[in-house]
CSV table of N, CA and C and ligand atoms in Angstrom, one decimal:
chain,number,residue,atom,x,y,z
A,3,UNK,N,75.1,99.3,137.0
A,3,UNK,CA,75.8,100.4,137.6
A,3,UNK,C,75.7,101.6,136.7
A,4,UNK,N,75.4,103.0,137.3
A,4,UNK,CA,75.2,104.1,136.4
A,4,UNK,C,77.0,103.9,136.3
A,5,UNK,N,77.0,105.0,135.3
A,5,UNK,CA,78.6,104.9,134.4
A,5,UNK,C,79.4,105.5,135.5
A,6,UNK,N,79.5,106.6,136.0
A,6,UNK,CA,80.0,107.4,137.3
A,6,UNK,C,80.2,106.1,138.5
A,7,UNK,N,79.5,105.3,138.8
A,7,UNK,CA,80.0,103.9,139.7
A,7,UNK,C,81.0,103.0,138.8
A,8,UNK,N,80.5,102.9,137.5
A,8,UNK,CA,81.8,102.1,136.7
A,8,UNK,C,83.7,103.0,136.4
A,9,UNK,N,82.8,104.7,136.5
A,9,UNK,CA,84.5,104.8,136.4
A,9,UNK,C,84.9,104.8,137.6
A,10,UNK,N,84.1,105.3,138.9
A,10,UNK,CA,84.8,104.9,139.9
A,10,UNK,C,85.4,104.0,140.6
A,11,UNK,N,84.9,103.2,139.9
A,11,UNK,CA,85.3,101.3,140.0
A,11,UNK,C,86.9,101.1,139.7
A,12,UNK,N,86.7,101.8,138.3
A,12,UNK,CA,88.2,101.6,137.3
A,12,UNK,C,89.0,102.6,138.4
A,13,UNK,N,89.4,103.9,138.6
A,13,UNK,CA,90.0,104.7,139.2
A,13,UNK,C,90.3,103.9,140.5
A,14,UNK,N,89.5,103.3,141.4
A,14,UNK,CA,90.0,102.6,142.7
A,14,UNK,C,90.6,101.3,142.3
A,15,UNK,N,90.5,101.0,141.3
A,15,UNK,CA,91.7,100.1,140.5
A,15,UNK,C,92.6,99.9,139.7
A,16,UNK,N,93.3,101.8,139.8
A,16,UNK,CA,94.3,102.5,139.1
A,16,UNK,C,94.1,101.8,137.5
A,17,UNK,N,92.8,102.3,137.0
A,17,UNK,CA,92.6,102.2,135.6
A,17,UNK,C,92.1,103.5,135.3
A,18,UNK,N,93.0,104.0,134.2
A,18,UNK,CA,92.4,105.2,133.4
A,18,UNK,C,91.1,105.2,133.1
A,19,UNK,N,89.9,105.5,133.2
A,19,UNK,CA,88.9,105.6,132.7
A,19,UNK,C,88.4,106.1,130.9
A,20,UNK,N,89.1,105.3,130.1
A,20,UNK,CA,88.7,105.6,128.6
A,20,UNK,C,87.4,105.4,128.3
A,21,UNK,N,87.0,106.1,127.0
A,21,UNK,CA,85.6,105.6,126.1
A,21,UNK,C,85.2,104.3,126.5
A,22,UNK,N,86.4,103.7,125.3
A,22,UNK,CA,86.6,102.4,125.1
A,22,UNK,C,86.1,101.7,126.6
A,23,UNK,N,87.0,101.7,127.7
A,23,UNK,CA,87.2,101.4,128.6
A,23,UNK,C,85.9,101.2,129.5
A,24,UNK,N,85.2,102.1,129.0
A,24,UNK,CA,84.0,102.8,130.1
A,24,UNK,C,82.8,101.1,129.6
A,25,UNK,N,83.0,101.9,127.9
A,25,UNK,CA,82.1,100.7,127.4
A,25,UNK,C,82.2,99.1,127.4
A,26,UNK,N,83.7,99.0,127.8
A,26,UNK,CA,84.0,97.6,128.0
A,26,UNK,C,83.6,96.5,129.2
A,27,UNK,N,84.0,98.1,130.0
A,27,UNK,CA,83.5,97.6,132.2
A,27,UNK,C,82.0,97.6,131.9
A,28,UNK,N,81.5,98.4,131.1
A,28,UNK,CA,79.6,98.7,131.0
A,28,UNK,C,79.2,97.5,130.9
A,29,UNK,N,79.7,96.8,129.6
A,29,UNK,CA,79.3,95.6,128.5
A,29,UNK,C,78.9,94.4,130.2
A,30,UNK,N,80.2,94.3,130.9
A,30,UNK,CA,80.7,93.3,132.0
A,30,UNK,C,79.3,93.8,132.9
A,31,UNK,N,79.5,94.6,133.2
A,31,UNK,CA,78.3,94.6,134.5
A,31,UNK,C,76.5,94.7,133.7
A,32,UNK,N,76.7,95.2,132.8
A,32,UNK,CA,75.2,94.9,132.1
A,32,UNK,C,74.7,93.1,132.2
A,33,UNK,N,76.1,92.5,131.5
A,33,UNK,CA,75.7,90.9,131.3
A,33,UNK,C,75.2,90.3,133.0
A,34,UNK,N,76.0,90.5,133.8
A,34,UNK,CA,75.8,90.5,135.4
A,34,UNK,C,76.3,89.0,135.4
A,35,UNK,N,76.7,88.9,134.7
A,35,UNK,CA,77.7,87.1,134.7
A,35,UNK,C,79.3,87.3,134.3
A,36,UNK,N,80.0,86.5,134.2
A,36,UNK,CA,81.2,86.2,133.4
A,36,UNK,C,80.6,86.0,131.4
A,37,UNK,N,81.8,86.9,131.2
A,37,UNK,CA,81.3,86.7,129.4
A,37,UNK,C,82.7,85.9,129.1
A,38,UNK,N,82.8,85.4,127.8
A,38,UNK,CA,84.0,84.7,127.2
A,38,UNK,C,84.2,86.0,126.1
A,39,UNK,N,85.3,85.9,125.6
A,39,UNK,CA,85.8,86.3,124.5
A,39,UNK,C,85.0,86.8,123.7
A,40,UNK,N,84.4,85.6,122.8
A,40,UNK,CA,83.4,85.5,122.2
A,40,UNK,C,82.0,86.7,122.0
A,41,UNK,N,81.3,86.1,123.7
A,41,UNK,CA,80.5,87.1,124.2
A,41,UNK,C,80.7,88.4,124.5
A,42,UNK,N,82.4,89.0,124.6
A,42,UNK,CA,82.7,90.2,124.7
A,42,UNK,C,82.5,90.9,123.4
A,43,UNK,N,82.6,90.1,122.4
A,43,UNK,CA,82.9,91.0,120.9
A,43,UNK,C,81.6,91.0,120.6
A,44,UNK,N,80.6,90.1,120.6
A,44,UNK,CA,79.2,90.2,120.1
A,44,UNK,C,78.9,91.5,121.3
A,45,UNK,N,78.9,91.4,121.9
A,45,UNK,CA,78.2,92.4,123.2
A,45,UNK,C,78.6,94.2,122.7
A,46,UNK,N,80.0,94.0,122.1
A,46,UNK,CA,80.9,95.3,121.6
A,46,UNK,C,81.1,95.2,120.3
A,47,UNK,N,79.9,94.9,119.3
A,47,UNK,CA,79.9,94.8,118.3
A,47,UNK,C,81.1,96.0,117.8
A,48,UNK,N,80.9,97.3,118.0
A,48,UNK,CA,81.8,98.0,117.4
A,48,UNK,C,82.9,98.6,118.1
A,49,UNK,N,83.4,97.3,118.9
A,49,UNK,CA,85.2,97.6,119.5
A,49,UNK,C,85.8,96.8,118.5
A,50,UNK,N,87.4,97.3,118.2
A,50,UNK,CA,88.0,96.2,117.8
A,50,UNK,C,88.5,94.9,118.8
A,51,UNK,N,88.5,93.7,118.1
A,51,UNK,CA,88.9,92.9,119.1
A,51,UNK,C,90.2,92.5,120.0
A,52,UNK,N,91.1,93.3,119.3
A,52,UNK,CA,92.9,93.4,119.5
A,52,UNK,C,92.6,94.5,121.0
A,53,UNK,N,91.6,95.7,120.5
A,53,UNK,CA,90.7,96.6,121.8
A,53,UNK,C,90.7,95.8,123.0
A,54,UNK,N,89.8,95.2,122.8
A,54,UNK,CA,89.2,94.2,123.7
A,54,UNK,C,90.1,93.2,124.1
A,55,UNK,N,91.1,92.7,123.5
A,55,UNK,CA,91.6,91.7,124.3
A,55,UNK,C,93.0,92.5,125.2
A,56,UNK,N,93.3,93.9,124.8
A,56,UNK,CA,94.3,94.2,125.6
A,56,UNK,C,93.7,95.2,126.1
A,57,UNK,N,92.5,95.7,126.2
A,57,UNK,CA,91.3,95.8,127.4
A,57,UNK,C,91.7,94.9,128.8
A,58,UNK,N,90.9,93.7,128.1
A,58,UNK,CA,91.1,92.8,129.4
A,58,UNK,C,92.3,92.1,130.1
A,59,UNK,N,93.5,92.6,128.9
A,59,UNK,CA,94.9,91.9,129.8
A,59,UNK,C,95.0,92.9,131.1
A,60,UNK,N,94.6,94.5,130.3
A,60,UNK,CA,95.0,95.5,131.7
A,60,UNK,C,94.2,95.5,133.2
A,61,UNK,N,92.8,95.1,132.3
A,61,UNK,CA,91.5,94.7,133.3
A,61,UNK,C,92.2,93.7,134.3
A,62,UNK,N,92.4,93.0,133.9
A,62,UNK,CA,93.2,91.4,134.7
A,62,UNK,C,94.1,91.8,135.9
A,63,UNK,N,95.4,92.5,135.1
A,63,UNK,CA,96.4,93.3,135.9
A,63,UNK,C,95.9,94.0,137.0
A,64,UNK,N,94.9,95.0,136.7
A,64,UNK,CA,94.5,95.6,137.6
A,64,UNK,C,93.7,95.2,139.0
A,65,UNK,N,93.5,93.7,138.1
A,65,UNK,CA,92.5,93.2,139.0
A,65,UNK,C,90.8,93.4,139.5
A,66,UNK,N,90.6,94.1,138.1
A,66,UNK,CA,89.3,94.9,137.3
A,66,UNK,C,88.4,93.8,137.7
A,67,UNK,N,88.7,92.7,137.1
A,67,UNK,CA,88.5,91.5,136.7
A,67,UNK,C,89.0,90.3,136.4
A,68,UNK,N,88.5,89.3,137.2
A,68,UNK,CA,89.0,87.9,137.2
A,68,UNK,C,88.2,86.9,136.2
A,69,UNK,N,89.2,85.7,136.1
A,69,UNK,CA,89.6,85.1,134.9
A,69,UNK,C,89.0,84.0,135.8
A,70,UNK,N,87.7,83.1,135.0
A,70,UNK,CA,87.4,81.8,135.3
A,70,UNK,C,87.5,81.0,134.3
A,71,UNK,N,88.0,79.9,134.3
A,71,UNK,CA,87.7,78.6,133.6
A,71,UNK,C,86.3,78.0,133.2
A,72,UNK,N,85.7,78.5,131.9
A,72,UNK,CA,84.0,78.4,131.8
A,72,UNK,C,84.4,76.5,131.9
A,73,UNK,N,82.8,76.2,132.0
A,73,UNK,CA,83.1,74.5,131.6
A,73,UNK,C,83.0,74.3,130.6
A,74,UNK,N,83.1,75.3,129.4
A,74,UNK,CA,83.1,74.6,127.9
A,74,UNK,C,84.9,75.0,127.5
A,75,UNK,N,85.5,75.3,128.5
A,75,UNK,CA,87.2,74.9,128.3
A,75,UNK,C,87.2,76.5,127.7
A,76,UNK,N,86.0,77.8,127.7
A,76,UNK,CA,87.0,78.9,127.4
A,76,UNK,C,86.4,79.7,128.9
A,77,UNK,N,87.8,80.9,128.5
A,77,UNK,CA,88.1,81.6,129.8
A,77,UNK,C,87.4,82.6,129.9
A,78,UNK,N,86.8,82.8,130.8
A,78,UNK,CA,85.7,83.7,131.0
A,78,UNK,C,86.2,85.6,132.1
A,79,UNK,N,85.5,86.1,131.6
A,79,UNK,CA,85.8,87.3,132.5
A,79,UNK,C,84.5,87.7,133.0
A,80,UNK,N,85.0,88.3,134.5
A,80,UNK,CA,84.0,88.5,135.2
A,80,UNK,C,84.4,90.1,135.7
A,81,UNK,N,83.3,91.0,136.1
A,81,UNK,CA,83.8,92.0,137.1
A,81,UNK,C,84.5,91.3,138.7
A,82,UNK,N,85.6,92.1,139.3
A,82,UNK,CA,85.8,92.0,140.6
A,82,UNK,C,85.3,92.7,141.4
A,83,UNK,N,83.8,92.2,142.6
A,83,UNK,CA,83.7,93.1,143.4
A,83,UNK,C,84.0,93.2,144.7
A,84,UNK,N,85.4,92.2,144.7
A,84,UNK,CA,85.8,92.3,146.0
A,84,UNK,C,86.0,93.9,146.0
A,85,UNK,N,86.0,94.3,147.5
A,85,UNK,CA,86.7,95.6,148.0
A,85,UNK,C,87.6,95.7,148.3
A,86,UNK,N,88.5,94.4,148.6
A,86,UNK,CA,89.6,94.8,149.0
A,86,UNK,C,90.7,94.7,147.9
A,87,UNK,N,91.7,95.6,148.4
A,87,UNK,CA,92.4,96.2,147.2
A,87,UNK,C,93.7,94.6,146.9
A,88,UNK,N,93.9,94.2,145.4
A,88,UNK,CA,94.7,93.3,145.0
A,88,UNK,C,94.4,92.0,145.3
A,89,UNK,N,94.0,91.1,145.9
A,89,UNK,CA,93.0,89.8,145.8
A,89,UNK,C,92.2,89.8,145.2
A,90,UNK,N,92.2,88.6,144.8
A,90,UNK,CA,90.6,88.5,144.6
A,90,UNK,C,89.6,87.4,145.7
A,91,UNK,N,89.4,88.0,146.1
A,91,UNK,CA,88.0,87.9,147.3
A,91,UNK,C,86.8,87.2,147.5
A,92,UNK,N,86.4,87.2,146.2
A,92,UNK,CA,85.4,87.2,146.1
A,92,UNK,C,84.9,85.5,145.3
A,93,UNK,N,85.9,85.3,146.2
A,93,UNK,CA,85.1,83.9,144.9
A,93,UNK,C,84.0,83.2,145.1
A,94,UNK,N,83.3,82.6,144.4
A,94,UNK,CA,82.4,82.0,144.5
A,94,UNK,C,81.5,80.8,143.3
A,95,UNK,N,81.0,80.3,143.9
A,95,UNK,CA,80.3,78.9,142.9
A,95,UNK,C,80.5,79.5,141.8
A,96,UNK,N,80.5,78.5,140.3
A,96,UNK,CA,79.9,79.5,139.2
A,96,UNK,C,79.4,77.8,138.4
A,97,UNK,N,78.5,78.2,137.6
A,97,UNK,CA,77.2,77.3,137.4
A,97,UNK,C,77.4,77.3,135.4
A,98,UNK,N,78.0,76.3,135.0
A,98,UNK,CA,77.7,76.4,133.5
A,98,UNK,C,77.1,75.5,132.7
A,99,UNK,N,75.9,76.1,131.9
A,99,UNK,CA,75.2,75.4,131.7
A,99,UNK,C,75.4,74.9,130.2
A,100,UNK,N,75.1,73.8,129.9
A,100,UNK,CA,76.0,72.7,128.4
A,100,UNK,C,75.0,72.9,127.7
A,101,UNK,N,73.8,73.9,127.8
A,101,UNK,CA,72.9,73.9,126.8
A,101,UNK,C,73.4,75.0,125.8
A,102,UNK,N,73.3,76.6,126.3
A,102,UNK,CA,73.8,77.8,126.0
A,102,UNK,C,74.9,77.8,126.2
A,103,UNK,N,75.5,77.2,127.0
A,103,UNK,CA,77.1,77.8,127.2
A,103,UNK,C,77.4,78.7,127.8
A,104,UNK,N,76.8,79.2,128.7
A,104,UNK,CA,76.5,80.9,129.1
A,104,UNK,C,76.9,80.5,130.7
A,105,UNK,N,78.1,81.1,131.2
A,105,UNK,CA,78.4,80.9,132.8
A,105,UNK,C,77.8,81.7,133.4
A,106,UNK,N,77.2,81.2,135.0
A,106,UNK,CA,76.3,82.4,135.4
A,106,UNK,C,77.4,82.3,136.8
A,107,UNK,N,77.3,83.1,138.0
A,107,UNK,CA,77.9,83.3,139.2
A,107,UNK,C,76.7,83.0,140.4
A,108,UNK,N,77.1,82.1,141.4
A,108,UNK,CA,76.2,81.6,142.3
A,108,UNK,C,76.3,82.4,143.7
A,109,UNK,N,76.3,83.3,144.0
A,109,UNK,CA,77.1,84.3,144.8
A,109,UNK,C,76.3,84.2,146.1
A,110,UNK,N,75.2,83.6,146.1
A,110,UNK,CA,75.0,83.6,147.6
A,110,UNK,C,74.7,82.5,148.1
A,111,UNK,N,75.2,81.4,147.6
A,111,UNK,CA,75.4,79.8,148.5
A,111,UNK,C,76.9,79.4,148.9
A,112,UNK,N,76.6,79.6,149.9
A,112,UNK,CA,78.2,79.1,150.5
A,112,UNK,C,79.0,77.9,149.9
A,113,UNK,N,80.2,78.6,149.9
A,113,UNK,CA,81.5,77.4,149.1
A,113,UNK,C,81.7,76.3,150.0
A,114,UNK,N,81.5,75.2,149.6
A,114,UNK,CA,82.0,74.0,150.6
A,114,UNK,C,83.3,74.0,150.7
A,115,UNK,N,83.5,73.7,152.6
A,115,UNK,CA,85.1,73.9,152.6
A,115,UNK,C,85.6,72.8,152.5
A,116,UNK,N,87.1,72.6,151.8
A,116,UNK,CA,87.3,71.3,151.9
A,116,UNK,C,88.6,71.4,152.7
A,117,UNK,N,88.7,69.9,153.4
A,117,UNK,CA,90.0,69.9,154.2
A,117,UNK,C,90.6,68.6,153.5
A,118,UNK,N,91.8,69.4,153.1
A,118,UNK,CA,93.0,68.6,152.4
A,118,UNK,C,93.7,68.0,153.1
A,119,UNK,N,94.5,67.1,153.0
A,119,UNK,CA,95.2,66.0,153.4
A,119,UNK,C,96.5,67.1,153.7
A,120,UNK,N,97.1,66.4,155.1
A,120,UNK,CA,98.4,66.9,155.7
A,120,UNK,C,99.2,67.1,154.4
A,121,UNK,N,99.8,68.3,154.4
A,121,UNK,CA,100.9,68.5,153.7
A,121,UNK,C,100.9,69.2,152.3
A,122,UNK,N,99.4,69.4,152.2
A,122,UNK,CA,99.2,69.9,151.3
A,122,UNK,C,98.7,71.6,151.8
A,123,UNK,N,99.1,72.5,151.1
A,123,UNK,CA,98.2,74.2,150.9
A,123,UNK,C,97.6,74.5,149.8
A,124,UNK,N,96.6,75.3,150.7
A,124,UNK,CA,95.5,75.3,149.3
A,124,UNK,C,96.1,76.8,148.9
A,125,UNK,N,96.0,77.4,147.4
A,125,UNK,CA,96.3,78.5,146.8
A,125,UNK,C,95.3,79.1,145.9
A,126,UNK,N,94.2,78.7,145.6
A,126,UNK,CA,93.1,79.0,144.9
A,126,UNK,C,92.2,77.3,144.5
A,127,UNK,N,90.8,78.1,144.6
A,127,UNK,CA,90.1,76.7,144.1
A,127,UNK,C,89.2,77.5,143.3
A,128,UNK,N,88.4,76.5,142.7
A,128,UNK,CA,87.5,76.7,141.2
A,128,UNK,C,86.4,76.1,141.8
A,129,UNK,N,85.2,76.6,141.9
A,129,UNK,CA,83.6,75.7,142.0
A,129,UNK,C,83.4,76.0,140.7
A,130,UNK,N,82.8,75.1,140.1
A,130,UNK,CA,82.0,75.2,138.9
A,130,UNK,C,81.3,74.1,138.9
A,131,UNK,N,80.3,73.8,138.5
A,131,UNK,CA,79.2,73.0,138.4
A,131,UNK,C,78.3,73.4,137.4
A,132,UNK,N,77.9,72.3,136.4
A,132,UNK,CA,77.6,72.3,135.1
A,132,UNK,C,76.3,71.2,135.1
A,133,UNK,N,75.6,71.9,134.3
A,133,UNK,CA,73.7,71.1,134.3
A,133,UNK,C,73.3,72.1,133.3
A,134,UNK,N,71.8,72.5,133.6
A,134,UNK,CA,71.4,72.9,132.5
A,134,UNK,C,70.9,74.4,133.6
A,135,UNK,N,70.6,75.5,132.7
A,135,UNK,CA,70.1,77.0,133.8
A,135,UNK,C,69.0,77.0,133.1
A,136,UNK,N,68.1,78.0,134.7
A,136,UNK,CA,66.5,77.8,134.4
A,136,UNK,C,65.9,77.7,133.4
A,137,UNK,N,66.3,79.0,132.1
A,137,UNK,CA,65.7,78.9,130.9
A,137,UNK,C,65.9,78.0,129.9
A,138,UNK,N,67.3,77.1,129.9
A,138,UNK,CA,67.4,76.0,129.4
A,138,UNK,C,66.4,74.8,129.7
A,139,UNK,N,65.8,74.6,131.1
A,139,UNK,CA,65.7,73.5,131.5
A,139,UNK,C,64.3,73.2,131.4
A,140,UNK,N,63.7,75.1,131.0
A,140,UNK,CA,62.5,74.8,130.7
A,140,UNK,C,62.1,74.8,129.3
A,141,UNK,N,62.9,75.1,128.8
A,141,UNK,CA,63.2,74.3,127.0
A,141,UNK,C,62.8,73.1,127.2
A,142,UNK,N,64.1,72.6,127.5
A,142,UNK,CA,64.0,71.2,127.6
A,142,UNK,C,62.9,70.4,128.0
A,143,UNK,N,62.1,71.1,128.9
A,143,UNK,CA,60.9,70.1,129.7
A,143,UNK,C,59.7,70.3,128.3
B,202,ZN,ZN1,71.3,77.5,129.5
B,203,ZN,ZN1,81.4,84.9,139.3
């Protein structure tokens, strides 16, 4: 995304458009995956990380960006491109691979629906599936 689509992103999700800010949403859509923590500070080598992590509490709030459960047990942030305003929308598979560690987003295979037993409602669900990603696998071979 040229920077003018990332502040407009932030603004239609009542976020101020800061430096900082601009560079943070930048970092997120460059990677084109979910990053962890981790991956946020190497990516932003020169934000502070106290920056960054109350960056992404406001990110969250706003709904900037949603929070997945990577399969290596840390929490990952992703951009939200739902359009619609306050849900999040947009969910979809996400694929983590146990070689790199690196979550990727599977966005155009349909989510298998599942039908739950009487009595139960569903409130959110998690796809994630974990193997190895392409460039891992051709390591590997
Ligand atoms: Zn990999
Ligand atoms: Zn995703």
């Amino acid at each position: 995304m040229a920077e003018h689509d990332i502040i407009d992103m932030m603004m239609h999700h009542g976020v101020k458009p800061t430096a900082n800010r601009i560079m943070i949403c930048g970092a997120l859509d460059k990677a084109g995956r979910p990053l962890s923590m981790g991956e946020l500070e190497t990516a932003l080598g020169s934000v502070d990380k106290s920056v960054i992590s109350r960056t992404m509490a406001l990110f969250r709030e706003r709904h900037l960006v949603h929070t997945i459960h990577g399969g290596g047990d840390e929490m990952c942030y992703e951009l939200c491109h739902s359009h619609a305003d306050g849900e999040d929308e947009d969910t979809h598979i996400h694929f983590w691979c146990r070689n790199c560690g690196k979550t990727f987003c599977l966005e155009n295979i349909p989510i298998p629906v599942v039908s739950l037993p009487a009595g139960y409602e569903e409130e959110s669900s998690n796809y994630m599936v974990t193997g190895l990603c392409p460039d891992c696998r051709k390591k590997c071979n």
